[in-house]
Tab-separated table of C-alpha atoms in Angstrom:
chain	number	residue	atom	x	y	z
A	1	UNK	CA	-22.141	1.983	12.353
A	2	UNK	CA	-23.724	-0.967	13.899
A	3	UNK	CA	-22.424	-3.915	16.104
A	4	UNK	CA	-22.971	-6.161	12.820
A	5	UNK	CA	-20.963	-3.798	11.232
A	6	UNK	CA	-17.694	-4.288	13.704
A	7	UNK	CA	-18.124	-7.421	16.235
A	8	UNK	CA	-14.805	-6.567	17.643
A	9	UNK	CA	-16.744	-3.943	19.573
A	10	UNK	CA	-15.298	-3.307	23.174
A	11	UNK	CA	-17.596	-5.308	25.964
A	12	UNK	CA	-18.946	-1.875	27.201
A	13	UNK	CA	-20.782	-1.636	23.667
A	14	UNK	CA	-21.653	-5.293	23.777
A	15	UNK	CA	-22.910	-7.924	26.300
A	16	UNK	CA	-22.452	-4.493	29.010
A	17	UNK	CA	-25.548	-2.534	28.690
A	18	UNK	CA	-27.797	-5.516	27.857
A	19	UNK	CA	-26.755	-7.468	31.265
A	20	UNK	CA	-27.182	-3.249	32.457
A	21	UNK	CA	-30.856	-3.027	31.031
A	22	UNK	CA	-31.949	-6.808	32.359
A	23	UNK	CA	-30.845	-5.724	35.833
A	24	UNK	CA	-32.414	-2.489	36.039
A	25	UNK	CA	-35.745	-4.044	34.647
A	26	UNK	CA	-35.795	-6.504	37.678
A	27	UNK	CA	-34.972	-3.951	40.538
A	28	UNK	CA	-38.156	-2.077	39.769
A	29	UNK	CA	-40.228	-5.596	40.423
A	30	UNK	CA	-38.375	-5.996	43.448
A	31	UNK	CA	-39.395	-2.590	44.795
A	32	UNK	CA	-42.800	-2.315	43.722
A	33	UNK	CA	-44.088	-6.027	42.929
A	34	UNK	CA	-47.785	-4.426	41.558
A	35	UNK	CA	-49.086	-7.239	38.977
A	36	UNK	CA	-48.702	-4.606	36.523
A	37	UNK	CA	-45.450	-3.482	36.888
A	38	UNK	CA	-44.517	-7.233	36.999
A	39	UNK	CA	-46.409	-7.329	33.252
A	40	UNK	CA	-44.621	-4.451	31.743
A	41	UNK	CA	-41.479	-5.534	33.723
A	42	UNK	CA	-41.804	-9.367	32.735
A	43	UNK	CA	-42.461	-8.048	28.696
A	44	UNK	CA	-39.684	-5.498	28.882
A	45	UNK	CA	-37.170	-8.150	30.237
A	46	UNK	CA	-38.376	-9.956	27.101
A	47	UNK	CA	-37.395	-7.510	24.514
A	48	UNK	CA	-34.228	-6.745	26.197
A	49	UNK	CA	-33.016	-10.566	26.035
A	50	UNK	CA	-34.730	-10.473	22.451
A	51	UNK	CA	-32.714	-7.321	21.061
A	52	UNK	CA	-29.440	-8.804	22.763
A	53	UNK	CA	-29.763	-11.652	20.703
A	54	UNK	CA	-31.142	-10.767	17.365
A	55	UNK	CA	-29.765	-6.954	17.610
A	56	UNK	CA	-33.042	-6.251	15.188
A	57	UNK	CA	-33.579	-2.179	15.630
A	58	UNK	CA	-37.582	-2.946	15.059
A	59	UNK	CA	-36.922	-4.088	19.065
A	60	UNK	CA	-36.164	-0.808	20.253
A	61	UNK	CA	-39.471	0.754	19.415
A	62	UNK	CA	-41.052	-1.725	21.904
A	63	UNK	CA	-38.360	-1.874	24.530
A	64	UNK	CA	-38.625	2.205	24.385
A	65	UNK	CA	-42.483	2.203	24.427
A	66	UNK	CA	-42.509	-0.674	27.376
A	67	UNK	CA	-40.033	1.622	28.914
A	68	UNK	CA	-41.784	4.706	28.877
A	69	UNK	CA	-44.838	2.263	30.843
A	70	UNK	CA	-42.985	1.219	33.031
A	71	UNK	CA	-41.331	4.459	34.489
A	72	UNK	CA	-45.726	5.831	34.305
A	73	UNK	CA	-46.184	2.998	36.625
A	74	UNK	CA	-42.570	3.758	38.870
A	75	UNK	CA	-39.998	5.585	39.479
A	76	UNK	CA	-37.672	3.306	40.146
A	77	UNK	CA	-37.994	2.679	35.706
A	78	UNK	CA	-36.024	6.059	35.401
A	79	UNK	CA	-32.784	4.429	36.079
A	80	UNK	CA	-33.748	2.130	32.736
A	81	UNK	CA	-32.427	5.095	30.932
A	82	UNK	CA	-28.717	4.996	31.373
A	83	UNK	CA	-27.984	1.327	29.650
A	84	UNK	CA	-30.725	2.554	27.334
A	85	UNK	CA	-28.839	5.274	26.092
A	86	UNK	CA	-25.789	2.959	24.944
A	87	UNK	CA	-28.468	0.034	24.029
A	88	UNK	CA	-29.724	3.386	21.461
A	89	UNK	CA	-26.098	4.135	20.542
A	90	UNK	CA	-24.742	0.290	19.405
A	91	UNK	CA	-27.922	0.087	17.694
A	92	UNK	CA	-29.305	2.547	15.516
A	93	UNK	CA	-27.400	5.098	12.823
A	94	UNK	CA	-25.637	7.922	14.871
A	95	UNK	CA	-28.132	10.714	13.945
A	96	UNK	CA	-30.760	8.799	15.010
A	97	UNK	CA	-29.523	7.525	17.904
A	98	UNK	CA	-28.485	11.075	19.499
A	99	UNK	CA	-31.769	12.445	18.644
A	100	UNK	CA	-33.324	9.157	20.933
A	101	UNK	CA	-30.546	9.553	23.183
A	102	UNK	CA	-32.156	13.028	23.785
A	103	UNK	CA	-35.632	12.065	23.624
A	104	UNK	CA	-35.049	9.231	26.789
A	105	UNK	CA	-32.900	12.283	28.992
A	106	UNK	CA	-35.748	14.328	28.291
A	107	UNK	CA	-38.309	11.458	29.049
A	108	UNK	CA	-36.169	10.315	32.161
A	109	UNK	CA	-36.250	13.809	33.830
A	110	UNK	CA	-40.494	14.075	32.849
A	111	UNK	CA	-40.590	10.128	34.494
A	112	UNK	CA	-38.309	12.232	38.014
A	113	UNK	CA	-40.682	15.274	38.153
A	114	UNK	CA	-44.212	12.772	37.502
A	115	UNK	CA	-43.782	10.870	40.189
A	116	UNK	CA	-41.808	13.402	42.859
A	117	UNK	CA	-43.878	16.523	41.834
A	118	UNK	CA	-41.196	18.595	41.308
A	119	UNK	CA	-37.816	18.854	39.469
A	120	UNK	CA	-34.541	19.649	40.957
A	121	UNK	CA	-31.199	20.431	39.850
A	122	UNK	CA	-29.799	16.905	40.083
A	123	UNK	CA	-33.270	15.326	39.092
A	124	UNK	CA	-32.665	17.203	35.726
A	125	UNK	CA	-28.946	17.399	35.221
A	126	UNK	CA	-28.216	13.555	35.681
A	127	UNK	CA	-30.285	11.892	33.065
A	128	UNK	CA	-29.088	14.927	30.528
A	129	UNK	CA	-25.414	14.315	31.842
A	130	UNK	CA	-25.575	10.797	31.586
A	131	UNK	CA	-26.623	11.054	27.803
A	132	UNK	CA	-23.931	13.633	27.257
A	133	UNK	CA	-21.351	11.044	28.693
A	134	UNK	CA	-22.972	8.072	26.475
A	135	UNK	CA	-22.514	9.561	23.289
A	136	UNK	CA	-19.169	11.472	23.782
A	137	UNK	CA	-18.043	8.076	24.888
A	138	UNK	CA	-19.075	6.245	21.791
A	139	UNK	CA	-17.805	9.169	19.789
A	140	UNK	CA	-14.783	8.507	20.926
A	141	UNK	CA	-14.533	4.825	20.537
A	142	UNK	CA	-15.813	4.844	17.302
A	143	UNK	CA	-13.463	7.686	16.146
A	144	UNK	CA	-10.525	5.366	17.662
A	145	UNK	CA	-11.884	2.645	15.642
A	146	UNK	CA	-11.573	4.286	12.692
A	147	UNK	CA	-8.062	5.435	13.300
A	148	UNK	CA	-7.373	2.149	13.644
A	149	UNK	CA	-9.027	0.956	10.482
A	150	UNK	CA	-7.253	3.889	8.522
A	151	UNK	CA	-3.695	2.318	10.164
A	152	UNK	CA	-4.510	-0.725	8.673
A	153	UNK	CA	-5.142	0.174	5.591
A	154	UNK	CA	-2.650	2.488	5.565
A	155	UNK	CA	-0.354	-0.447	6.389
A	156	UNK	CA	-1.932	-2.999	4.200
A	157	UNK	CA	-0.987	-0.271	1.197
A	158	UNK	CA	2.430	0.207	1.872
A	159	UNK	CA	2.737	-3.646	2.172
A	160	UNK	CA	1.486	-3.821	-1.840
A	161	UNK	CA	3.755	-0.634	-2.242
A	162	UNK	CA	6.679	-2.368	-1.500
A	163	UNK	CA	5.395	-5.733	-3.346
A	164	UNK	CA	5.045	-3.538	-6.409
A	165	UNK	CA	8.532	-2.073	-6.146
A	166	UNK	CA	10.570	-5.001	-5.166
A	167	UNK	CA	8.370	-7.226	-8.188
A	168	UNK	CA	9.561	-3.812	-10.581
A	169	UNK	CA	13.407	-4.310	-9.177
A	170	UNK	CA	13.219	-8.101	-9.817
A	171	UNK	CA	11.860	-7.527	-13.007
A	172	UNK	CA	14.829	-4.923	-13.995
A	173	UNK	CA	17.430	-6.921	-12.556
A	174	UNK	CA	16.254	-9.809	-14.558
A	175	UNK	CA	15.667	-8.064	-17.883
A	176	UNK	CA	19.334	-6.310	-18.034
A	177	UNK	CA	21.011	-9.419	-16.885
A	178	UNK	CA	19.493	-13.132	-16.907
A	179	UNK	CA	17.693	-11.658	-20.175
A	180	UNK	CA	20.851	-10.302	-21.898
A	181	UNK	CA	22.984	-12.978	-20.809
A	182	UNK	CA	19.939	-15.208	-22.520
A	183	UNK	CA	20.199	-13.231	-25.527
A	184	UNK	CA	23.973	-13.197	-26.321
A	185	UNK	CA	24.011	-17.126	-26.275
A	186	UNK	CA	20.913	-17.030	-28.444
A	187	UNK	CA	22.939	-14.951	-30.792
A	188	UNK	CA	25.941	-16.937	-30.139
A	189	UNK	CA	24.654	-20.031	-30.788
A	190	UNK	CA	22.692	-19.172	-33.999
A	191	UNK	CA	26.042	-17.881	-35.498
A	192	UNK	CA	28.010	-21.121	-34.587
A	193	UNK	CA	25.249	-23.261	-36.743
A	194	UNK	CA	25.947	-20.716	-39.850
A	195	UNK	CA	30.019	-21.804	-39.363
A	196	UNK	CA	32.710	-20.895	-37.469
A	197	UNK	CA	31.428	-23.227	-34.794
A	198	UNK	CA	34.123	-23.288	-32.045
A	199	UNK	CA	34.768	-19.802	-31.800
A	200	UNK	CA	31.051	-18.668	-31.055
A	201	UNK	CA	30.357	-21.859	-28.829
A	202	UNK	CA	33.248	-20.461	-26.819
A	203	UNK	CA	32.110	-17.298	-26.463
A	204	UNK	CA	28.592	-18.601	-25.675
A	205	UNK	CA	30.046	-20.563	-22.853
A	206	UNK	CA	31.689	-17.112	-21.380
A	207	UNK	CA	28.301	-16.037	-21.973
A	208	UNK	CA	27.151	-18.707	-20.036
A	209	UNK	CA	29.464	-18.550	-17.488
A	210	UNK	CA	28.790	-14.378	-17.050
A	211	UNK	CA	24.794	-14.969	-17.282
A	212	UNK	CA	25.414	-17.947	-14.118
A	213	UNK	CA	27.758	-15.469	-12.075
A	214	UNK	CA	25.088	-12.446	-12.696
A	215	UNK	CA	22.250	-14.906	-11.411
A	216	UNK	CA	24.213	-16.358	-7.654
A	217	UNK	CA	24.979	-12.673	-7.014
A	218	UNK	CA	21.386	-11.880	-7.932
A	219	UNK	CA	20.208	-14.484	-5.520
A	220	UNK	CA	22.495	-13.342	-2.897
A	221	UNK	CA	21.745	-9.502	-3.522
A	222	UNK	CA	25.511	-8.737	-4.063
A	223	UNK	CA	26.937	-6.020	-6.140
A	224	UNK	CA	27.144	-7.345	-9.743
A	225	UNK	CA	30.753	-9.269	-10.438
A	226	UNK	CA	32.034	-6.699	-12.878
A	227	UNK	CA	32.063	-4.233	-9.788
A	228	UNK	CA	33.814	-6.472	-7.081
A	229	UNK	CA	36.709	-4.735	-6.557
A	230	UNK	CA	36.648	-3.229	-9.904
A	231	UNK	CA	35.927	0.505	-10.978
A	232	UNK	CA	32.992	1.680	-13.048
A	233	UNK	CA	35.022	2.757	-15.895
A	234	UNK	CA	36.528	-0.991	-15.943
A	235	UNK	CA	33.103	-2.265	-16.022
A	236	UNK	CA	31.702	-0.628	-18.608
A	237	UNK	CA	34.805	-1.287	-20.700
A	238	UNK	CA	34.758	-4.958	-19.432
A	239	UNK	CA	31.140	-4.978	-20.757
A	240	UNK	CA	31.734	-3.234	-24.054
A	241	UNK	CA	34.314	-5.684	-24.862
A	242	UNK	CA	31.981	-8.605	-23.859
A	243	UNK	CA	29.632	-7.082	-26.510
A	244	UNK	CA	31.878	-6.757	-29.112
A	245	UNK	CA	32.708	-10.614	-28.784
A	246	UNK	CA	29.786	-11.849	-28.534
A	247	UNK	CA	28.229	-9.623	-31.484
A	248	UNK	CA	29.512	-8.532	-35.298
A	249	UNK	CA	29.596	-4.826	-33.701
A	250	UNK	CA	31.962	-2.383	-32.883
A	251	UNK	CA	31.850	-1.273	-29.221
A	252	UNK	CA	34.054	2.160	-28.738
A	253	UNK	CA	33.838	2.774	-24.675
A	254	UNK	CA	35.794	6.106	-23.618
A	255	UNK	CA	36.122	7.622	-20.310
A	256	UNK	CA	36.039	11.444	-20.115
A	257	UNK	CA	36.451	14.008	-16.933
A	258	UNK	CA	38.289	12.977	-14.047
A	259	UNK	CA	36.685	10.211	-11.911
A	260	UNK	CA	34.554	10.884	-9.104
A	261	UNK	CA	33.614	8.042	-6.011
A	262	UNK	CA	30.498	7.209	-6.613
A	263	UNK	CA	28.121	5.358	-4.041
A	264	UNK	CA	27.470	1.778	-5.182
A	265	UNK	CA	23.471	2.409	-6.149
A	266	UNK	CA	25.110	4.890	-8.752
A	267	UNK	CA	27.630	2.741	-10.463
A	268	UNK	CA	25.054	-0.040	-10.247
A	269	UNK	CA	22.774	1.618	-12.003
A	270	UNK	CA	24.957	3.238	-14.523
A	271	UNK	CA	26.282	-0.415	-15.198
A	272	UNK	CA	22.640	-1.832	-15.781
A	273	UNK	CA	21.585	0.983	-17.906
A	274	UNK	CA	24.821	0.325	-20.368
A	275	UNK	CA	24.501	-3.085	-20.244
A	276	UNK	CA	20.829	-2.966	-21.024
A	277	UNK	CA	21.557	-0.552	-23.679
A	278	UNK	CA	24.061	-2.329	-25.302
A	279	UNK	CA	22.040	-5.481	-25.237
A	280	UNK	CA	19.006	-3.456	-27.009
A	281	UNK	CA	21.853	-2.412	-29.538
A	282	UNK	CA	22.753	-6.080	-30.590
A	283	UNK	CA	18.784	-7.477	-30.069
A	284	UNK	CA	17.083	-4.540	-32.162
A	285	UNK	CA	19.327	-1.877	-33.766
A	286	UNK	CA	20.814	-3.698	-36.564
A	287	UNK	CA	23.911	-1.156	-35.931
A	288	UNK	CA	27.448	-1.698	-37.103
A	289	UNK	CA	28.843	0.607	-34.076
A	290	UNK	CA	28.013	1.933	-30.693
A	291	UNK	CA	29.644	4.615	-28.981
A	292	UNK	CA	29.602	4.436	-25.239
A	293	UNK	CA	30.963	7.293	-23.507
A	294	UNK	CA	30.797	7.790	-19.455
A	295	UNK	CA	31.508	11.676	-18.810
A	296	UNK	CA	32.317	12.918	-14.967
A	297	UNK	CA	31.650	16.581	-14.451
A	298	UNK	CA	31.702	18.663	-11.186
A	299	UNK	CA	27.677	17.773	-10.182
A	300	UNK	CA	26.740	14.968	-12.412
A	301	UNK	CA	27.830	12.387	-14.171
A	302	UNK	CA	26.493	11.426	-18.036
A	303	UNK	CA	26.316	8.261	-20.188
A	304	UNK	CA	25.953	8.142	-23.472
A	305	UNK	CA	24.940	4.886	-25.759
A	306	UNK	CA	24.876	6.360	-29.457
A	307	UNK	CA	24.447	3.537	-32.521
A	308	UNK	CA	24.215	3.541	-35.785
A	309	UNK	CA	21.580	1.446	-36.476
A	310	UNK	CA	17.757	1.651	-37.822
A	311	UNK	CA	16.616	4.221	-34.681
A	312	UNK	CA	13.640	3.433	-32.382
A	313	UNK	CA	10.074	4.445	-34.553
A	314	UNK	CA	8.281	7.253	-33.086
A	315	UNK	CA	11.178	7.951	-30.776
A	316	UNK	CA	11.698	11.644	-30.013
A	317	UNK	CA	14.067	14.342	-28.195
A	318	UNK	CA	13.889	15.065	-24.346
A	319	UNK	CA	13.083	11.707	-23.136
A	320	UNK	CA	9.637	10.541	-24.653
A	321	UNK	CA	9.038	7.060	-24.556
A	322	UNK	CA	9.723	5.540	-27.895
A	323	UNK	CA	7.911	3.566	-29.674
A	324	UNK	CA	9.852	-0.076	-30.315
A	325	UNK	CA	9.777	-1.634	-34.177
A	326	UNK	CA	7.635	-4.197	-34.862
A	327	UNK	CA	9.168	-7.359	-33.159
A	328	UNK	CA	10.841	-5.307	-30.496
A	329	UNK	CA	10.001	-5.255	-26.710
A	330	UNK	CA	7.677	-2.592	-26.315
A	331	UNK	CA	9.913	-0.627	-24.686
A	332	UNK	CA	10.156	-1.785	-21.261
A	333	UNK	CA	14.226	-1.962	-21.430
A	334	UNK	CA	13.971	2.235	-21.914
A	335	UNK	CA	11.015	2.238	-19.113
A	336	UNK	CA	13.635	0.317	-16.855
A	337	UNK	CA	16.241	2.261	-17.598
A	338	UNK	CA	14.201	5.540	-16.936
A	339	UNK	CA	13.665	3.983	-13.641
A	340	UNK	CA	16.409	3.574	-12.417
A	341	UNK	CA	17.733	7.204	-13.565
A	342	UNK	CA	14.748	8.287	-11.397
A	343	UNK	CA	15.384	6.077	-8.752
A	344	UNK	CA	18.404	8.384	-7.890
A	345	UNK	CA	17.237	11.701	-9.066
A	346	UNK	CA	18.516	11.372	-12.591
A	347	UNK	CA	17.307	11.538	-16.062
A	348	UNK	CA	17.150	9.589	-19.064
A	349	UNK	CA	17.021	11.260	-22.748
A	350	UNK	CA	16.254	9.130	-25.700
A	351	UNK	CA	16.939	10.462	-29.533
A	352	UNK	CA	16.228	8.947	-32.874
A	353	UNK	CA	15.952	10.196	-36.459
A	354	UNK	CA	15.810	6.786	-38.416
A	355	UNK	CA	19.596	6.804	-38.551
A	356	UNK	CA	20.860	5.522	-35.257
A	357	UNK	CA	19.812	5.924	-31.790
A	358	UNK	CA	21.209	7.953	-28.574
A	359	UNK	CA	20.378	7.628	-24.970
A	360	UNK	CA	21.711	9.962	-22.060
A	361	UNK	CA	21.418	9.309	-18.693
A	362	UNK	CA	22.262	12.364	-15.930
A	363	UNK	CA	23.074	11.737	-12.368
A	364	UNK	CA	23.717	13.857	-10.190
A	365	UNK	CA	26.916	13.604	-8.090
A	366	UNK	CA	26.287	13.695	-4.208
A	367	UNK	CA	27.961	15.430	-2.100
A	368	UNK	CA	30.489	14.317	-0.162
């Protein structure tokens, strides 16, 4: 990784060991101001203020061979090393740059024992430490770096993660509600032009009126009308008998087990799978009758939608998608429905043999 590939680098790994490398290159003129230590000095000075600015790695080779000059000519060069190291580190591809990192400690300890004729413990140990320390600290940073850049990603998907989910609740919401509310009047309407006029345009404006109350609470996020202060079994027999009105179809709803408390996100959903059902029933099936039955048991708790009418093509047992009829929605009503079984740790069974169609949804019943 290079500075070009993150300029948000910390100023150690920046602007630090270039303002490092400029000072060290003018100390060694001040010491020892021999015309040519002032040449390679003057010419190294150059290629540091050159690299800073266009960061080209091609620089390096010359700052490292002016370097290695400069430290023949004195020993006060050696020091040149340590910004070096990092200069080496920002720079090049890590591989590289530790093997130069250890080719300057090694060249900075030859530049200690050339020009003091002999090689101590500290004369060897400090350039070699002070690589050790440049490279575990840009180890580090770049490892934090990347933590950070996995955090942000990791954020950045959970962001679309909840976009996606909240976009698939909207779209559920919307289909077993605003678009069966929709459909009824469509239904409604088209009856009242083939006579009997007042009665359907009265039922389509309780249609209406249902399909405007289902949208505020939508907008609001509230529970859905039929379950303010109202029972489950009421609402599914309040919307089987909205069915039955607003459709030539007889809706049977019965009630069997006794009746367990159920959180709200379980009646909810039990609601919206019925009412999408039922609304498939009238839209698609062609049926004559529907049986909707809501069953409480000691875990769970099962609804069943059976019709009468032409089945679901390609439908099979144990829950496989179906395949919708020719004009039909293709299917996302039973994907929703799934969903929201799953949603709560439930299942959804679809069934059809060309002679009617049955859907079961399981929940479980949480403990108390």
């Amino acid at each position: 990784m290079t500075s070009e590939d993150s300029p948000a680098l910390p100023r150690l790994l920046t602007a630090g060991p270039d303002l490092l490398a400029a000072a060290l290159v003018v100390l060694p003129a001040l010491n020892d101001p021999r015309p040519a230590v002032l040449v390679v000095g003057a010419a190294l000075l150059v290629c540091v203020v050159a690299g800073f600015l266009k960061r080209r790695r091609s620089l390096l080779a010359a700052v490292g061979v002016l370097w290695v000059t400069l430290l023949a000519f004195t020993p006060g060069a050696v020091w040149f090393a340590f910004p070096f190291y990092f200069l080496l580190l920002r720079d090049l591809p890590r591989r590289t740059a530790v093997a130069a990192v250890a080719a300057t400690g090694l060249v900075a300890v030859a530049g200690f024992g050339w020009h003091q004729h002999v090689l101590t413990v500290g004369t060897v140990l400090g350039p070699l430490l002070g690589a050790a320390v440049a490279v575990a600290t840009v180890v580090v940073h770049r490892e934090s770096q990347r933590r950070a850049e996995l955090t942000e990603e990791l954020a950045a998907a959970e962001r679309a993660a909840g976009v996606l989910a909240e976009r698939e609740r909207l779209a559920r919401e919307v289909h077993d509600t605003l678009a069966q509310g929709l459909s009824s009047i469509h239904l409604l309407l088209s009856a009242a032009l083939r006579g009997d006029t007042e009665r359907h345009v009265r039922a389509a404006r309780a249609a209406a009126a249902d399909a405007l109350a289902e949208a505020r609470r939508f907008v609001k996020d509230q529970n859905p009308p039929a379950l303010d202060g109202g029972s489950l079994p009421s609402a599914l027999h309040l919307a089987c008998a909205s069915t039955a009105a607003t459709a030539d179809l007889a809706v049977h709803c019965r009630v069997t087990g006794d009746e367990v408390a159920l959180p709200t996100t379980h009646q909810v959903a039990l609601l919206r799978i019925a009412q999408s059902a039922l609304g498939n029933v009238v839209s698609h099936a062609g049926a004559t009758e529907v049986r909707l039955t809501l069953s409480y048991q000691d875990t769970d708790v099962t609804l069943d939608i059976v019709d009468n009418g032409r089945g679901i093509t390609g439908a099979g047992a144990g829950g496989t998608d179906p395949d919708p009829a020719p004009g039909q929605d293709r299917g996302y009503g039973i994907a929703a429905m799934r969903a929201r079984a799953r949603a709560l740790a439930g299942d959804l069974v679809v069934e059809s043999d060309g002679r009617g169609t049955a859907i079961a949804v399981t929940l479980p019943v949480p403990v108390a």
